[in-house]
Tab-separated table of C-alpha atoms and ligand atoms in Angstrom:
chain	number	residue	atom	x	y	z
A	29	MET	CA	0.004	-0.127	0.038
A	30	ARG	CA	1.211	3.217	-0.790
A	31	ARG	CA	1.494	5.963	1.949
A	32	PRO	CA	0.157	9.130	0.661
A	33	LEU	CA	2.820	11.748	1.124
A	34	VAL	CA	2.195	15.950	0.837
A	35	ALA	CA	5.329	18.250	0.128
A	36	GLY	CA	5.287	21.690	0.276
A	37	ASN	CA	6.867	24.066	-1.945
A	38	TRP	CA	7.547	27.339	-0.573
A	39	LYS	CA	9.417	28.504	-3.732
A	40	MET	CA	11.076	31.822	-3.121
A	41	ASN	CA	8.887	32.750	0.069
A	42	GLY	CA	9.497	33.163	3.806
A	43	SER	CA	11.831	34.795	6.184
A	44	LYS	CA	13.162	33.560	9.255
A	45	GLU	CA	10.481	34.765	11.201
A	46	ALA	CA	7.437	33.616	9.230
A	47	SER	CA	8.921	30.488	8.547
A	48	SER	CA	9.581	29.710	12.086
A	49	ALA	CA	5.819	30.424	12.696
A	50	LEU	CA	4.847	28.161	9.648
A	51	LEU	CA	6.695	25.430	10.832
A	52	LYS	CA	5.713	26.137	14.268
A	53	GLY	CA	1.923	25.725	12.928
A	54	ILE	CA	2.470	22.848	10.651
A	55	LEU	CA	4.219	20.840	13.356
A	56	ALA	CA	1.022	21.331	15.773
A	57	GLY	CA	-0.968	19.482	13.552
A	58	ALA	CA	1.351	16.864	11.790
A	59	ASP	CA	0.989	13.980	14.391
A	60	ALA	CA	-2.446	13.836	14.057
A	61	ALA	CA	-2.196	13.975	9.741
A	62	VAL	CA	-2.634	10.822	8.165
A	63	SER	CA	-0.169	11.424	5.261
A	64	ASP	CA	3.759	11.828	5.221
A	65	ILE	CA	4.641	15.608	5.337
A	66	ALA	CA	7.360	17.252	3.948
A	67	VAL	CA	8.399	20.705	3.518
A	68	CYS	CA	11.058	22.516	0.963
A	69	PRO	CA	11.723	25.983	1.917
A	70	PRO	CA	14.365	28.168	0.202
A	71	ALA	CA	18.089	26.707	0.619
A	72	ILE	CA	19.006	29.247	3.373
A	73	LEU	CA	15.887	28.371	5.267
A	74	ILE	CA	16.914	24.701	5.539
A	75	PRO	CA	19.085	25.182	8.608
A	76	LEU	CA	16.294	26.480	10.644
A	77	ALA	CA	13.668	23.718	9.086
A	78	ALA	CA	16.185	21.194	10.280
A	79	GLU	CA	16.432	22.944	13.528
A	80	LYS	CA	12.919	23.001	13.975
A	81	LEU	CA	11.514	19.585	12.771
A	82	ALA	CA	14.687	17.501	13.976
A	83	GLY	CA	12.587	14.518	15.556
A	84	SER	CA	9.471	15.168	14.155
A	85	LYS	CA	7.358	13.743	11.575
A	86	VAL	CA	7.524	16.405	9.377
A	87	ALA	CA	10.748	15.732	6.613
A	88	TRP	CA	12.228	18.697	4.660
A	89	GLY	CA	13.957	18.990	1.405
A	90	GLY	CA	15.549	20.951	-0.880
A	91	GLN	CA	14.069	22.602	-4.057
A	92	ASN	CA	16.956	22.348	-6.669
A	93	LEU	CA	20.218	21.206	-6.400
A	94	ASN	CA	23.595	21.198	-8.690
A	95	ALA	CA	24.215	18.723	-11.230
A	96	ASN	CA	27.741	18.472	-10.260
A	97	GLU	CA	29.163	16.986	-6.697
A	98	SER	CA	31.341	20.204	-5.887
A	99	GLY	CA	33.729	22.907	-7.242
A	100	ALA	CA	33.588	26.285	-8.998
A	101	PHE	CA	29.551	26.686	-9.364
A	102	THR	CA	29.283	30.265	-7.620
A	103	GLY	CA	25.729	30.468	-5.886
A	104	GLU	CA	24.848	26.948	-6.435
A	105	ILE	CA	24.002	24.197	-3.889
A	106	SER	CA	25.173	20.471	-3.782
A	107	GLY	CA	23.153	17.485	-3.240
A	108	GLY	CA	25.846	16.671	-0.433
A	109	MET	CA	25.369	20.151	1.401
A	110	LEU	CA	21.392	19.119	1.723
A	111	LYS	CA	22.011	15.735	2.873
A	112	ASP	CA	24.477	17.312	5.234
A	113	TYR	CA	21.412	19.631	6.795
A	114	GLY	CA	19.457	16.400	6.991
A	115	CYS	CA	17.257	16.749	3.686
A	116	THR	CA	15.089	13.489	2.766
A	117	TYR	CA	13.741	14.841	-0.530
A	118	VAL	CA	14.848	17.828	-3.500
A	119	LEU	CA	12.757	18.521	-6.166
A	120	VAL	CA	14.043	17.983	-9.589
A	121	GLY	CA	12.797	19.402	-12.877
A	122	HIS	CA	10.067	21.957	-11.183
A	123	SER	CA	8.464	23.594	-14.176
A	124	GLU	CA	9.694	26.861	-13.024
A	125	ARG	CA	13.635	25.736	-13.207
A	126	ARG	CA	12.272	24.359	-16.915
A	127	THR	CA	10.855	27.448	-17.971
A	128	LEU	CA	12.736	30.236	-16.079
A	129	TYR	CA	16.394	28.569	-15.877
A	130	GLY	CA	16.406	26.590	-19.125
A	131	GLU	CA	16.612	23.202	-17.498
A	132	ASP	CA	16.268	20.662	-20.114
A	133	ASP	CA	15.291	16.788	-20.002
A	134	ALA	CA	19.076	15.882	-19.845
A	135	LEU	CA	19.813	18.216	-17.348
A	136	VAL	CA	17.076	17.317	-15.102
A	137	ALA	CA	17.893	13.186	-15.639
A	138	GLN	CA	21.577	14.513	-14.557
A	139	LYS	CA	20.402	16.019	-11.733
A	140	PHE	CA	18.140	12.966	-10.536
A	141	GLY	CA	21.039	10.821	-10.365
A	142	VAL	CA	23.144	13.288	-8.535
A	143	ALA	CA	20.458	13.676	-5.981
A	144	GLN	CA	20.075	9.842	-5.503
A	145	GLN	CA	24.034	9.526	-5.328
A	146	ALA	CA	23.801	11.997	-2.333
A	147	GLY	CA	21.369	9.865	-0.482
A	148	LEU	CA	18.866	12.026	-1.311
A	149	MET	CA	14.911	11.052	-2.527
A	150	PRO	CA	14.409	13.135	-5.693
A	151	ILE	CA	10.719	14.431	-6.237
A	152	LEU	CA	10.882	14.418	-10.232
A	153	CYS	CA	8.435	16.888	-11.431
A	154	ILE	CA	6.698	16.799	-15.240
A	155	GLY	CA	4.072	18.084	-16.708
A	156	GLU	CA	2.621	19.612	-20.064
A	157	ILE	CA	2.007	23.059	-20.705
A	158	LEU	CA	-1.142	24.659	-21.548
A	159	GLN	CA	-0.554	24.375	-25.667
A	160	GLU	CA	0.514	20.822	-25.096
A	161	ARG	CA	-2.313	19.717	-23.294
A	162	GLU	CA	-4.742	21.448	-26.056
A	163	SER	CA	-2.879	19.996	-28.631
A	164	GLY	CA	-3.495	16.571	-27.097
A	165	ASN	CA	0.325	15.970	-26.408
A	166	THR	CA	-0.145	15.334	-22.514
A	167	GLU	CA	1.084	12.161	-22.448
A	168	ALA	CA	3.890	12.426	-25.543
A	169	VAL	CA	5.529	15.113	-22.982
A	170	VAL	CA	5.039	13.418	-19.949
A	171	ALA	CA	6.451	9.924	-21.669
A	172	ARG	CA	9.293	12.000	-23.134
A	173	GLN	CA	10.267	13.646	-19.617
A	174	LEU	CA	10.197	10.379	-18.042
A	175	ASP	CA	12.429	8.776	-20.845
A	176	ALA	CA	15.107	11.302	-20.232
A	177	VAL	CA	15.515	9.625	-16.538
A	178	LEU	CA	14.596	5.791	-17.671
A	179	ASP	CA	17.424	6.171	-20.831
A	180	THR	CA	19.665	7.737	-18.405
A	181	HIS	CA	19.431	5.745	-15.118
A	182	GLY	CA	17.007	2.795	-15.533
A	183	ILE	CA	13.750	1.704	-14.145
A	184	GLY	CA	15.487	0.400	-10.623
A	185	ALA	CA	16.390	4.551	-10.267
A	186	PHE	CA	12.563	4.925	-9.714
A	187	GLU	CA	12.749	2.576	-6.578
A	188	ASN	CA	13.867	5.646	-4.576
A	189	SER	CA	11.926	8.310	-5.917
A	190	VAL	CA	8.946	10.314	-6.056
A	191	ILE	CA	7.004	11.571	-8.914
A	192	ALA	CA	4.887	14.847	-9.023
A	193	TYR	CA	2.403	15.106	-11.936
A	194	GLU	CA	2.186	19.045	-12.098
A	195	PRO	CA	0.305	20.402	-15.091
A	196	VAL	CA	1.817	23.734	-15.682
A	197	TRP	CA	-1.213	25.574	-16.408
A	198	ALA	CA	-2.405	24.770	-12.987
A	199	ILE	CA	0.450	25.691	-11.288
A	200	GLY	CA	-0.310	28.989	-9.454
A	201	THR	CA	-2.934	29.873	-11.271
A	202	GLY	CA	-5.845	28.405	-9.365
A	203	LYS	CA	-6.510	26.350	-12.065
A	204	THR	CA	-6.830	22.813	-11.313
A	205	ALA	CA	-6.792	20.104	-13.055
A	206	THR	CA	-10.342	17.854	-12.795
A	207	PRO	CA	-9.294	14.661	-10.523
A	208	GLU	CA	-10.421	12.774	-14.065
A	209	GLN	CA	-7.874	14.680	-15.681
A	210	ALA	CA	-5.158	14.023	-13.300
A	211	GLN	CA	-5.786	10.738	-12.587
A	212	ASP	CA	-5.783	10.179	-16.185
A	213	VAL	CA	-2.185	11.151	-16.742
A	214	HIS	CA	-1.124	9.756	-13.205
A	215	ARG	CA	-2.630	6.125	-14.779
A	216	PHE	CA	-0.867	6.977	-18.134
A	217	ILE	CA	2.678	7.540	-15.984
A	218	ARG	CA	1.778	4.157	-13.432
A	219	GLU	CA	1.186	2.158	-16.574
A	220	LYS	CA	4.412	3.071	-18.381
A	221	LEU	CA	6.595	2.463	-15.683
A	222	ALA	CA	4.667	-1.026	-14.786
A	223	ALA	CA	5.616	-1.907	-18.407
A	224	LEU	CA	9.447	-2.006	-16.870
A	225	SER	CA	8.680	-3.331	-13.561
A	226	ASP	CA	5.396	-3.874	-11.969
A	227	GLY	CA	6.628	-4.083	-8.651
A	228	ILE	CA	8.503	-0.747	-8.927
A	229	ALA	CA	5.318	1.148	-10.642
A	230	SER	CA	2.688	-0.130	-7.804
A	231	ASP	CA	5.057	1.275	-5.159
A	232	LEU	CA	6.153	4.625	-6.523
A	233	ARG	CA	4.216	7.561	-5.175
A	234	ILE	CA	3.169	10.167	-7.769
A	235	LEU	CA	2.115	13.278	-6.582
A	236	TYR	CA	-0.493	15.994	-8.245
A	237	GLY	CA	0.532	19.335	-8.413
A	238	GLY	CA	-1.063	22.564	-9.372
A	239	SER	CA	-3.328	24.652	-7.226
A	240	MET	CA	-4.284	21.809	-4.790
A	241	ASN	CA	-5.867	23.295	-1.556
A	242	GLY	CA	-7.712	22.261	1.236
A	243	GLY	CA	-11.010	22.396	-0.771
A	244	ASN	CA	-10.102	19.898	-3.954
A	245	ALA	CA	-7.701	17.990	-1.920
A	246	ASN	CA	-9.905	15.162	-1.189
A	247	GLU	CA	-11.177	14.596	-4.666
A	248	LEU	CA	-7.914	14.744	-6.235
A	249	ILE	CA	-6.171	12.332	-3.340
A	250	SER	CA	-9.169	9.877	-3.568
A	251	GLN	CA	-8.182	9.132	-6.864
A	252	ASP	CA	-6.661	5.499	-7.365
A	253	ASP	CA	-2.763	6.923	-8.738
A	254	ILE	CA	-2.887	10.288	-6.956
A	255	ASP	CA	-0.660	9.487	-3.805
A	256	GLY	CA	-0.642	12.901	-2.255
A	257	GLY	CA	0.251	16.254	-3.649
A	258	LEU	CA	3.217	18.809	-4.074
A	259	ILE	CA	1.686	22.067	-2.829
A	260	GLY	CA	2.941	25.701	-3.464
A	261	GLY	CA	0.840	28.766	-2.292
A	262	ALA	CA	-1.513	26.309	-0.178
A	263	SER	CA	1.576	25.196	1.641
A	264	LEU	CA	2.168	28.689	3.156
A	265	LYS	CA	-0.607	28.529	5.302
A	266	ALA	CA	-0.329	25.917	8.144
A	267	ASP	CA	-3.968	25.387	8.214
A	268	GLU	CA	-4.826	25.064	4.828
A	269	PHE	CA	-1.449	22.798	4.569
A	270	LEU	CA	-2.742	20.366	7.455
A	271	LYS	CA	-5.989	20.203	5.200
A	272	ILE	CA	-4.373	18.717	2.651
A	273	CYS	CA	-2.280	16.109	4.760
A	274	ASN	CA	-5.827	15.257	6.108
A	275	ALA	CA	-7.241	14.768	2.862
A	276	ALA	CA	-4.904	12.225	2.069
A	277	ALA	CA	-6.924	9.377	3.998
B	422	PGA	P1	0.852	25.447	-6.841
B	422	PGA	O1	2.338	24.983	-6.863
B	422	PGA	O2	-0.059	24.815	-5.583
B	422	PGA	O3	0.729	27.033	-6.026
B	422	PGA	O4	0.214	25.623	-8.009
B	422	PGA	C1	2.393	23.894	-6.875
B	422	PGA	C2	3.846	23.898	-7.299
B	422	PGA	O5	4.648	24.538	-7.861
B	422	PGA	O6	4.359	23.023	-6.728
């Protein structure tokens, strides 16, 4: 049985004070929550998260990592550094990284491997933009994004990973995929991987992301192949985030 995971992606939001309050609010409801929980704060706030969350049920992770282990990469952060601060997870290939920072499938695949080498669990983000959906190319895009990782690392690498299906047109827009639209893509992802390994595909957690909130989480997470959520905006309010963690029944 797959245990649901709800992960918060804070993006570039927060301060020491606001983040302390947010973490405190999340911790207050975490033990009672039905899902596994993780938060991905901006890198500079990871030590704060590590301090506040140590010994709790809430895990933490990075939003990005460099594809190299160390060296002359000014401004960058390595998987080893995230691991050093107790991160369990790291987002890889978030659509904002792909679109705003030019990360292509090959780089995302490289980062996926480097994350695992550092002992982190990558949360691989995939999803189509609006034109791709409207032109009927959603499955082709998602398959291409998966193939980049499969071709480089093989199906075995998915044993230690999470996938987040995030239709780009639904991220931060208030437009959510319908539960049926999301389930169709989640099923497609699982079936594609099941063709290579049934066991790995059936244990793999596939999260939905894109304007998930306390009001729509239940309907989405109750779909057969939706195993939790990757939450942006709604992860910045403890009550709202905890509602999603409790939707994952
Ligand atoms: P959103 O962001 O929940 O604000 O749509 C999701 C994400 O970017 O992971």
